[in-house]
Short mmCIF file of C-alpha atoms and ligand atoms in Angstrom, two decimals:
data_model
loop_
_atom_site.label_atom_id
_atom_site.label_comp_id
_atom_site.label_asym_id
_atom_site.label_seq_id
_atom_site.Cartn_x
_atom_site.Cartn_y
_atom_site.Cartn_z
CA MET A 500 114.81 194.83 19.85
CA ASN A 501 116.60 191.86 21.33
CA LYS A 502 115.14 188.40 20.90
CA THR A 503 114.24 187.93 24.55
CA ASN A 504 112.14 191.05 24.59
CA ILE A 505 110.01 189.79 21.74
CA TYR A 506 108.81 186.88 23.86
CA GLN A 507 108.24 189.11 26.88
CA LEU A 508 106.21 191.48 24.72
CA ARG A 509 104.13 188.58 23.40
CA ARG A 510 103.47 187.25 26.90
CA ASN A 511 102.41 190.72 27.95
CA ALA A 512 100.11 191.08 24.97
CA LEU A 513 98.53 187.72 25.81
CA ALA A 514 98.18 188.74 29.47
CA LYS A 515 96.37 191.87 28.34
CA HIS A 516 93.87 189.76 26.36
CA ILE A 517 93.32 187.51 29.37
CA PHE A 518 92.85 190.54 31.61
CA SER A 519 90.29 192.13 29.33
CA LYS A 520 88.39 188.86 28.90
CA THR A 521 88.18 187.66 32.50
CA GLY A 522 90.02 190.23 34.63
CA GLY A 523 92.92 187.82 35.13
CA GLY A 524 93.58 184.10 35.26
CA ILE A 525 96.15 181.37 34.89
CA ALA A 526 97.35 180.19 31.48
CA VAL A 527 99.09 176.85 31.04
CA ILE A 528 100.85 176.03 27.76
CA ALA A 529 103.01 172.94 27.39
CA THR A 530 105.46 172.33 24.59
CA ALA A 531 105.23 169.28 22.32
CA PRO A 532 106.07 165.78 23.57
CA GLU A 533 108.97 163.77 22.17
CA LEU A 534 107.72 161.08 19.84
CA ALA A 535 109.17 157.63 19.26
CA ARG A 536 109.65 156.68 15.63
CA ASN A 537 110.56 153.07 16.19
CA ARG A 538 112.12 151.20 19.08
CA ASP A 539 114.96 153.44 20.38
CA SER A 540 114.73 156.10 17.68
CA ASP A 541 112.76 159.29 18.13
CA PHE A 542 111.40 161.60 15.44
CA PRO A 543 113.55 164.73 15.29
CA TYR A 544 112.21 166.90 18.09
CA ARG A 545 110.06 169.89 17.13
CA HIS A 546 108.78 172.28 19.80
CA ASP A 547 105.15 173.33 19.99
CA SER A 548 104.59 176.50 17.96
CA ASP A 549 102.39 178.31 20.53
CA PHE A 550 104.80 177.54 23.35
CA TYR A 551 107.80 178.69 21.29
CA TYR A 552 105.97 181.85 20.23
CA LEU A 553 105.73 182.84 23.91
CA THR A 554 109.12 181.64 25.19
CA GLY A 555 111.63 181.16 22.37
CA PHE A 556 112.54 177.92 24.21
CA GLU A 557 113.16 174.83 22.11
CA GLU A 558 113.75 172.05 24.65
CA PRO A 559 111.22 169.30 25.23
CA GLY A 560 109.64 168.69 28.64
CA ALA A 561 108.71 172.32 29.29
CA THR A 562 105.55 174.13 30.32
CA LEU A 563 104.82 177.84 30.55
CA VAL A 564 102.47 179.06 33.25
CA MET A 565 101.36 182.68 33.14
CA LYS A 566 99.69 184.16 36.18
CA VAL A 567 97.69 187.24 35.28
CA ALA A 568 96.45 189.14 38.32
CA SER A 569 94.32 192.22 38.41
CA SER A 570 95.64 195.32 40.11
CA GLY A 571 92.92 197.86 39.73
CA LYS A 572 92.60 198.96 36.13
CA ASN A 573 95.77 197.14 35.16
CA TYR A 574 97.12 193.62 35.11
CA GLN A 575 100.21 192.09 36.65
CA LEU A 576 101.95 189.25 34.87
CA GLU A 577 104.14 186.64 36.47
CA SER A 578 105.56 184.00 34.11
CA HIS A 579 106.84 180.63 35.28
CA LEU A 580 108.79 178.25 33.10
CA PHE A 581 108.94 174.60 34.12
CA CYS A 582 111.83 172.90 32.35
CA ARG A 583 114.08 169.86 32.54
CA PRO A 584 116.48 170.09 35.49
CA LYS A 585 120.21 169.93 34.90
CA ASP A 586 121.34 166.30 34.96
CA LEU A 587 124.95 165.55 34.09
CA GLU A 588 124.31 161.88 33.37
CA ARG A 589 121.40 162.62 30.96
CA GLU A 590 123.24 165.54 29.38
CA ILE A 591 126.15 163.25 28.45
CA TRP A 592 123.70 161.11 26.47
CA ASP A 593 121.10 163.58 25.20
CA GLY A 594 122.73 167.00 25.16
CA ILE A 595 122.96 170.12 27.26
CA ARG A 596 119.88 171.35 29.12
CA LEU A 597 119.37 174.99 29.96
CA GLY A 598 118.00 174.18 33.42
CA PRO A 599 115.84 176.31 35.72
CA GLU A 600 118.79 178.14 37.29
CA ALA A 601 119.96 179.72 34.02
CA ALA A 602 116.53 180.07 32.36
CA PRO A 603 115.37 183.41 33.87
CA GLU A 604 118.50 185.25 32.73
CA ILE A 605 118.77 183.61 29.30
CA LEU A 606 115.07 183.65 28.41
CA GLY A 607 114.04 186.80 30.23
CA ILE A 608 111.39 184.98 32.23
CA GLU A 609 110.54 185.87 35.84
CA PHE A 610 110.62 182.38 37.40
CA ALA A 611 111.87 178.97 36.35
CA HIS A 612 111.46 175.64 38.10
CA SER A 613 112.23 172.01 37.49
CA ASN A 614 109.47 170.33 35.52
CA GLN A 615 109.31 167.75 38.31
CA GLU A 616 107.67 170.47 40.43
CA LEU A 617 104.97 171.24 37.89
CA ASP A 618 102.13 169.24 39.43
CA GLN A 619 102.73 170.49 42.95
CA LYS A 620 103.31 174.14 41.97
CA LEU A 621 100.29 174.24 39.70
CA GLY A 622 98.12 173.22 42.61
CA GLU A 623 99.37 176.38 44.36
CA LEU A 624 99.21 178.64 41.29
CA LEU A 625 95.63 177.70 40.47
CA ALA A 626 94.37 178.54 43.96
CA ASP A 627 92.05 181.53 44.14
CA HIS A 628 91.94 182.12 40.39
CA ASP A 629 88.57 181.83 38.72
CA ALA A 630 89.69 181.54 35.13
CA VAL A 631 92.07 178.94 33.73
CA TYR A 632 93.29 179.14 30.15
CA VAL A 633 94.39 175.86 28.57
CA ARG A 634 94.14 174.06 25.26
CA LEU A 635 90.67 172.58 25.49
CA ALA A 636 90.27 168.88 24.70
CA GLU A 637 93.91 168.62 23.61
CA SER A 638 94.52 165.03 24.64
CA ALA A 639 93.49 162.49 27.25
CA GLU A 640 96.88 162.97 28.94
CA ALA A 641 96.47 166.77 29.11
CA ASP A 642 92.94 166.34 30.50
CA ARG A 643 94.25 163.91 33.11
CA ARG A 644 96.84 166.44 34.28
CA ILE A 645 94.25 169.21 34.53
CA ARG A 646 92.02 166.93 36.61
CA HIS A 647 94.98 166.18 38.85
CA TRP A 648 95.73 169.89 39.41
CA MET A 649 92.08 170.67 40.03
CA LYS A 650 91.84 167.86 42.55
CA GLN A 651 94.74 169.33 44.49
CA VAL A 652 93.11 172.74 44.69
CA ARG A 653 89.73 171.30 45.58
CA GLY A 654 91.45 169.42 48.38
CA GLN A 655 92.30 172.76 49.98
CA ALA A 656 88.71 174.03 49.93
CA ARG A 657 88.32 173.69 53.71
CA SER A 658 91.30 176.03 54.14
CA GLY A 659 89.23 178.67 52.39
CA ILE A 660 90.95 178.26 48.99
CA ASN A 661 88.68 178.46 45.98
CA PRO A 662 89.30 176.28 42.95
CA PRO A 663 88.97 177.78 39.46
CA SER A 664 85.45 177.81 38.11
CA GLU A 665 85.93 178.63 34.40
CA PHE A 666 87.98 177.02 31.66
CA HIS A 667 88.83 179.04 28.56
CA ASP A 668 90.54 178.13 25.33
CA ILE A 669 94.03 179.65 25.26
CA GLU A 670 94.56 178.80 21.58
CA THR A 671 91.99 181.26 20.25
CA LEU A 672 93.88 184.14 21.90
CA ILE A 673 97.37 183.03 20.87
CA HIS A 674 96.33 182.13 17.33
CA GLU A 675 94.81 185.53 16.74
CA MET A 676 98.14 187.04 17.80
CA ARG A 677 100.12 184.66 15.59
CA LEU A 678 98.03 185.61 12.56
CA PHE A 679 99.78 188.99 12.49
CA LYS A 680 103.50 188.64 12.00
CA ASP A 681 105.86 191.23 13.44
CA ILE A 682 108.99 192.53 11.70
CA HIS A 683 111.14 189.92 13.44
CA GLU A 684 108.95 187.10 12.14
CA ILE A 685 108.67 188.49 8.61
CA GLU A 686 112.44 188.81 8.44
CA ILE A 687 112.86 185.10 9.29
CA MET A 688 110.14 184.16 6.80
CA ARG A 689 111.91 186.14 4.06
CA ARG A 690 115.10 184.19 4.75
CA ALA A 691 113.26 180.85 4.88
CA ALA A 692 111.59 181.58 1.54
CA ALA A 693 114.91 182.64 -0.01
CA ILE A 694 116.51 179.33 1.01
CA SER A 695 113.56 177.38 -0.39
CA ALA A 696 113.69 179.34 -3.64
CA ARG A 697 117.37 178.42 -4.01
CA ALA A 698 116.51 174.78 -3.33
CA HIS A 699 113.92 174.83 -6.13
CA ILE A 700 116.49 176.32 -8.49
CA ARG A 701 118.98 173.65 -7.51
CA ALA A 702 116.44 170.90 -8.21
CA MET A 703 115.45 172.39 -11.58
CA GLN A 704 119.09 172.66 -12.60
CA ALA A 705 119.85 169.10 -11.52
CA CYS A 706 116.84 167.59 -13.28
CA LYS A 707 117.49 165.26 -16.21
CA PRO A 708 115.30 162.58 -17.77
CA GLY A 709 116.01 159.22 -16.13
CA MET A 710 116.51 160.63 -12.63
CA ARG A 711 114.23 159.50 -9.82
CA GLU A 712 112.00 161.72 -7.72
CA TYR A 713 114.02 161.01 -4.58
CA GLN A 714 117.14 162.34 -6.26
CA LEU A 715 115.54 165.73 -6.71
CA GLU A 716 114.36 165.55 -3.10
CA ALA A 717 118.02 165.06 -2.14
CA GLU A 718 118.92 168.26 -4.01
CA LEU A 719 116.24 170.16 -2.08
CA LEU A 720 117.40 168.78 1.25
CA HIS A 721 121.00 169.63 0.44
CA GLU A 722 120.15 173.29 -0.08
CA PHE A 723 117.88 173.43 2.98
CA ARG A 724 120.45 172.03 5.39
CA ASN A 725 123.47 173.58 3.73
CA SER A 726 121.81 176.97 4.21
CA GLY A 727 121.22 176.38 7.91
CA SER A 728 117.52 175.54 7.93
CA GLN A 729 116.72 173.06 10.66
CA SER A 730 114.09 171.00 8.88
CA VAL A 731 111.59 170.73 6.10
CA ALA A 732 108.40 172.65 6.90
CA TYR A 733 106.44 169.62 5.58
CA ASN A 734 107.27 166.49 3.64
CA SER A 735 108.54 167.48 0.20
CA ILE A 736 106.40 166.62 -2.79
CA VAL A 737 108.39 165.68 -5.88
CA ALA A 738 105.90 164.33 -8.37
CA GLY A 739 106.80 163.17 -11.86
CA GLY A 740 104.14 162.92 -14.58
CA ALA A 741 100.79 161.54 -13.38
CA ASN A 742 101.92 161.69 -9.73
CA ALA A 743 101.42 165.46 -9.84
CA CYS A 744 97.66 164.82 -9.93
CA ILE A 745 97.87 163.25 -6.45
CA LEU A 746 97.71 166.29 -4.20
CA HIS A 747 99.45 164.79 -1.16
CA TYR A 748 101.98 162.71 -3.08
CA ARG A 749 105.47 162.49 -1.52
CA ALA A 750 108.81 162.19 -3.26
CA GLY A 751 108.88 158.56 -4.35
CA SER A 752 111.00 156.47 -6.67
CA THR A 753 109.22 157.16 -9.95
CA GLU A 754 111.54 157.80 -12.87
CA LEU A 755 111.31 161.30 -14.33
CA LEU A 756 110.58 160.99 -18.04
CA SER A 757 111.34 163.27 -20.94
CA GLY A 758 108.13 164.87 -22.17
CA GLU A 759 106.56 164.85 -18.69
CA LEU A 760 106.31 167.54 -16.06
CA CYS A 761 107.72 167.45 -12.55
CA LEU A 762 105.87 169.21 -9.74
CA ILE A 763 107.86 170.14 -6.64
CA ASP A 764 106.09 171.46 -3.54
CA ALA A 765 108.79 171.94 -0.94
CA GLY A 766 109.80 174.46 1.70
CA CYS A 767 112.22 174.59 4.58
CA GLU A 768 111.61 175.56 8.18
CA LEU A 769 114.01 178.18 9.46
CA ASP A 770 114.17 179.18 13.13
CA GLY A 771 110.64 177.89 13.63
CA TYR A 772 109.05 179.44 10.52
CA ALA A 773 107.78 177.69 7.41
CA SER A 774 108.10 178.48 3.74
CA ASP A 775 105.92 176.82 1.12
CA ILE A 776 106.80 176.96 -2.58
CA THR A 777 105.57 174.98 -5.58
CA ARG A 778 107.05 175.02 -9.05
CA THR A 779 106.21 172.82 -12.01
CA PHE A 780 108.72 172.36 -14.81
CA PRO A 781 109.37 170.08 -17.79
CA VAL A 782 111.70 167.18 -17.03
CA ASN A 783 113.61 167.75 -20.28
CA GLY A 784 113.65 171.53 -19.90
CA LYS A 785 111.08 172.34 -22.62
CA PHE A 786 107.29 172.56 -22.14
CA THR A 787 105.12 170.81 -24.74
CA GLY A 788 102.28 172.83 -26.30
CA PRO A 789 99.49 171.49 -24.06
CA GLN A 790 101.70 171.72 -20.95
CA ARG A 791 102.60 175.30 -21.76
CA ALA A 792 98.96 176.21 -22.38
CA LEU A 793 97.87 174.95 -18.95
CA TYR A 794 100.98 176.38 -17.30
CA ASP A 795 100.30 179.87 -18.64
CA ILE A 796 96.67 179.67 -17.50
CA THR A 797 97.78 178.69 -14.00
CA LEU A 798 100.32 181.51 -13.88
CA ALA A 799 97.75 184.03 -15.11
CA ALA A 800 95.41 182.78 -12.37
CA GLN A 801 98.13 183.31 -9.80
CA GLU A 802 98.79 186.82 -11.13
CA ALA A 803 95.08 187.65 -10.90
CA ALA A 804 95.07 186.39 -7.31
CA ILE A 805 98.21 188.37 -6.43
CA ALA A 806 96.63 191.55 -7.83
CA VAL A 807 93.82 191.37 -5.26
CA THR A 808 95.98 190.24 -2.35
CA LYS A 809 95.91 193.51 -0.46
CA PRO A 810 94.58 195.01 2.74
CA GLY A 811 90.85 195.57 2.78
CA ASN A 812 90.08 192.65 0.48
CA THR A 813 88.82 189.40 1.95
CA PHE A 814 90.80 186.19 2.29
CA MET A 815 88.53 184.68 -0.36
CA GLN A 816 89.09 187.31 -3.06
CA PRO A 817 92.39 185.89 -4.34
CA HIS A 818 90.71 182.48 -4.63
CA GLU A 819 87.77 183.93 -6.55
CA ALA A 820 90.10 185.84 -8.88
CA ALA A 821 92.15 182.69 -9.55
CA LEU A 822 89.02 180.60 -10.12
CA LYS A 823 87.78 182.96 -12.78
CA VAL A 824 91.00 182.77 -14.79
CA LEU A 825 91.37 179.02 -14.35
CA THR A 826 87.78 178.31 -15.37
CA GLN A 827 88.01 180.60 -18.40
CA GLY A 828 91.22 178.79 -19.36
CA LEU A 829 89.54 175.40 -19.00
CA LEU A 830 86.76 176.61 -21.29
CA ASP A 831 89.27 178.01 -23.81
CA GLU A 832 91.15 174.70 -23.90
CA LYS A 833 87.82 172.81 -24.16
CA LEU A 834 88.48 170.81 -21.02
CA LEU A 835 85.18 172.31 -19.91
CA LYS A 836 82.53 172.57 -22.62
CA LEU A 837 80.88 175.93 -23.09
CA THR A 838 78.10 174.21 -25.00
CA GLU A 839 77.22 172.24 -21.88
CA LEU A 840 77.87 174.91 -19.28
CA GLY A 841 76.48 177.95 -21.08
CA SER A 842 78.72 180.57 -19.49
CA LEU A 843 81.79 181.19 -17.37
CA GLU A 844 79.57 182.30 -14.48
CA ASN A 845 77.63 179.04 -14.60
CA ALA A 846 80.83 176.99 -14.80
CA ILE A 847 81.98 178.70 -11.59
CA GLU A 848 78.58 178.56 -9.87
CA THR A 849 78.14 174.85 -10.55
CA ALA A 850 81.75 174.21 -9.50
CA ALA A 851 82.41 172.46 -12.83
CA TYR A 852 86.07 173.48 -12.47
CA ARG A 853 86.42 171.24 -9.40
CA ARG A 854 87.24 168.26 -11.50
CA PHE A 855 90.48 170.04 -12.42
CA TYR A 856 90.98 172.35 -9.43
CA MET A 857 89.86 170.85 -6.15
CA HIS A 858 91.72 172.85 -3.50
CA ARG A 859 91.68 176.40 -2.21
CA THR A 860 94.11 179.01 -3.47
CA SER A 861 95.46 180.17 -0.10
CA HIS A 862 96.15 179.37 3.51
CA TRP A 863 97.81 181.27 6.33
CA LEU A 864 101.56 180.68 6.57
CA GLY A 865 103.76 181.13 9.63
CA MET A 866 105.25 178.88 12.29
CA ASP A 867 103.04 176.12 10.93
CA VAL A 868 102.78 175.62 7.19
CA HIS A 869 98.99 175.65 7.42
CA ASP A 870 99.21 178.33 10.03
CA VAL A 871 96.74 179.17 12.75
CA GLY A 872 94.22 182.00 12.87
CA SER A 873 90.56 182.20 12.06
CA TYR A 874 89.59 182.44 8.40
CA ARG A 875 86.38 184.21 9.44
CA GLU A 876 85.82 187.57 11.05
CA SER A 877 84.77 187.18 14.66
CA MET A 878 82.51 190.24 14.75
CA PRO A 879 78.88 189.49 15.51
CA SER A 880 77.07 188.95 12.29
CA SER A 881 73.43 188.54 11.54
CA GLN A 882 74.36 186.45 8.51
CA GLU A 883 74.31 182.71 8.98
CA GLU A 884 77.98 182.50 8.07
CA LYS A 885 80.51 184.93 9.46
CA PRO A 886 82.21 186.94 6.70
CA TRP A 887 85.61 185.88 5.38
CA ARG A 888 88.58 187.48 7.08
CA ILE A 889 89.63 190.89 5.85
CA LEU A 890 93.29 190.90 4.82
CA LYS A 891 95.48 193.20 6.88
CA SER A 892 99.10 194.19 6.86
CA GLY A 893 101.29 191.59 8.65
CA MET A 894 99.23 188.55 7.62
CA VAL A 895 101.04 186.00 5.44
CA ILE A 896 99.28 183.77 2.92
CA THR A 897 100.22 181.37 0.16
CA ILE A 898 98.87 181.87 -3.36
CA GLU A 899 98.77 178.48 -5.05
CA PRO A 900 96.42 177.87 -7.97
CA GLY A 901 96.73 174.61 -9.88
CA LEU A 902 95.26 172.45 -12.62
CA TYR A 903 95.18 168.65 -12.50
CA VAL A 904 93.98 166.61 -15.46
CA ARG A 905 93.31 162.92 -14.96
CA PRO A 906 92.79 160.63 -17.95
CA ALA A 907 89.17 160.38 -19.05
CA ASP A 908 87.28 159.56 -22.24
CA ASP A 909 85.92 163.07 -22.63
CA ILE A 910 89.34 164.72 -22.28
CA ASP A 911 91.76 165.30 -25.14
CA GLN A 912 94.58 162.81 -24.58
CA ALA A 913 97.18 165.55 -25.06
CA PHE A 914 96.24 166.88 -21.59
CA TRP A 915 96.19 163.59 -19.73
CA ASN A 916 98.22 163.42 -16.51
CA ILE A 917 99.27 167.05 -16.59
CA GLY A 918 99.39 168.35 -13.03
CA ILE A 919 100.48 171.93 -12.42
CA ARG A 920 100.63 174.07 -9.31
CA ILE A 921 102.40 177.38 -8.81
CA GLU A 922 102.75 178.52 -5.22
CA ASP A 923 104.28 181.63 -3.70
CA ASP A 924 104.29 183.18 -0.25
CA ALA A 925 102.87 186.67 0.18
CA VAL A 926 103.21 189.07 3.09
CA ILE A 927 100.33 191.54 3.18
CA THR A 928 101.78 195.06 3.26
CA GLU A 929 100.15 198.49 3.76
CA SER A 930 99.31 198.75 0.08
CA GLY A 931 99.41 195.27 -1.44
CA CYS A 932 101.62 192.27 -0.91
CA GLU A 933 105.27 191.32 -0.99
CA LEU A 934 106.08 187.99 -2.63
CA ILE A 935 108.94 186.61 -0.57
CA SER A 936 109.44 183.39 -2.55
CA ARG A 937 110.18 184.76 -6.00
CA GLY A 938 113.89 184.00 -5.83
CA VAL A 939 112.99 181.08 -8.11
CA PRO A 940 111.74 181.81 -11.62
CA VAL A 941 108.06 181.33 -12.29
CA LYS A 942 107.52 182.31 -15.95
CA ALA A 943 107.69 179.39 -18.38
CA ASP A 944 110.36 181.08 -20.52
CA GLU A 945 112.50 181.81 -17.47
CA ILE A 946 112.24 178.22 -16.28
CA GLU A 947 113.25 176.96 -19.73
CA ALA A 948 116.19 179.38 -19.76
CA LEU A 949 117.29 178.18 -16.32
CA MET A 950 117.20 174.53 -17.41
CA LYS A 951 118.84 175.11 -20.78
CA ASN A 952 122.27 173.88 -19.81
CA ASN A 953 121.16 170.85 -17.77
N1 LIG B 413 102.64 172.18 0.98
C1 LIG B 413 101.38 172.25 1.57
C2 LIG B 413 100.52 173.20 0.89
O1 LIG B 413 100.86 173.70 -0.16
O2 LIG B 413 99.48 173.54 1.37
MN1 MN B 414 100.57 175.74 0.55
MN1 MN B 415 102.87 173.82 -0.80
#
């Protein structure tokens, strides 16, 4: 399947959803704006994931409009891309633009226009369609544009043209599609995860006491970019010692000390897809007794979660499996007191573990690191809460248990400031899951062996 066809197929699948929901309509999806960082410098441009999913087009200043018309029992789709016009002067400064003349052929889209025509053309496209699909309440600017388009159509009412009467959320439909990755997407995600795994290895092998966190971040970035990934999927966490207990810590300038752990949560973005890996390793290459004890508990929790990551189980089952192992481990190490809690079940029920494990075990992974898609089943349910999503082949989740011990009077000092997380990326298959991020060792012995010659 060539790349272009993938986007055509996705637009057709979306058109089908629109047709079955409202018998047709107009969908409008803009890409992300360019953002200034400071004065004349912009943040590196990153397209909008939904827009890219449907077009494969990475330039800023673009909008996709899909016109879904009913023709009896079937639908007819007409896609319009509005993009930056060719402009020699601007292209000398900012780079080549595809332009509306070349876009249909290159992108496999029916029509392309200059983005300067968007407002006027949308007035025409919206006429005589009841249903409009947009991102609801996206921003004041997006709302302003919608009002402008609607005003134009309403202005034609006396010519017998009817303005749209229903607004629907386009994201719900696209995000449900994005939740299930096709072969093309999984292949990119495998490659992204492989690059990230190599980056983690590089950082582990470079690590020596006395280095600073930012130096390990530099090792990660080297591998990401040297392997052709365009960006980080999120800001890398390189956390030495106590910093590992700060969940959203970034790579800072803390010195990495012998006897302490280093937690790295880092993943590259490749061709629009994220990877998300965490490893925790001893700065001097050898775990201490208490570090190793908590590390092995965390790894056992991850293994328990992996074992139930399979189709038919719910999204929450890996988390529950991990919680059980983590909480039992906390009781075994006397970080939680059985005498106070009575039983493992009670320690879980009362969320006593939360002091040491305060985040969930999984999230969807895809174009966005915390990817889109509902975590609940959408089927009507008499229960107050909709049931957790049933895992199905093609979904991708992370599996990332952790333990974080802050200093406290009632905690054995040997455990103070130990922060551990182990995170891998799992594609749900027909029978279980495929871990695509295991190019980097995860067992304590294997990590020690890897760091032996540092
Ligand atoms: N790196 C973000 C996360 O693990 O969720
Ligand atoms: Mn994650
Ligand atoms: Mn992560």
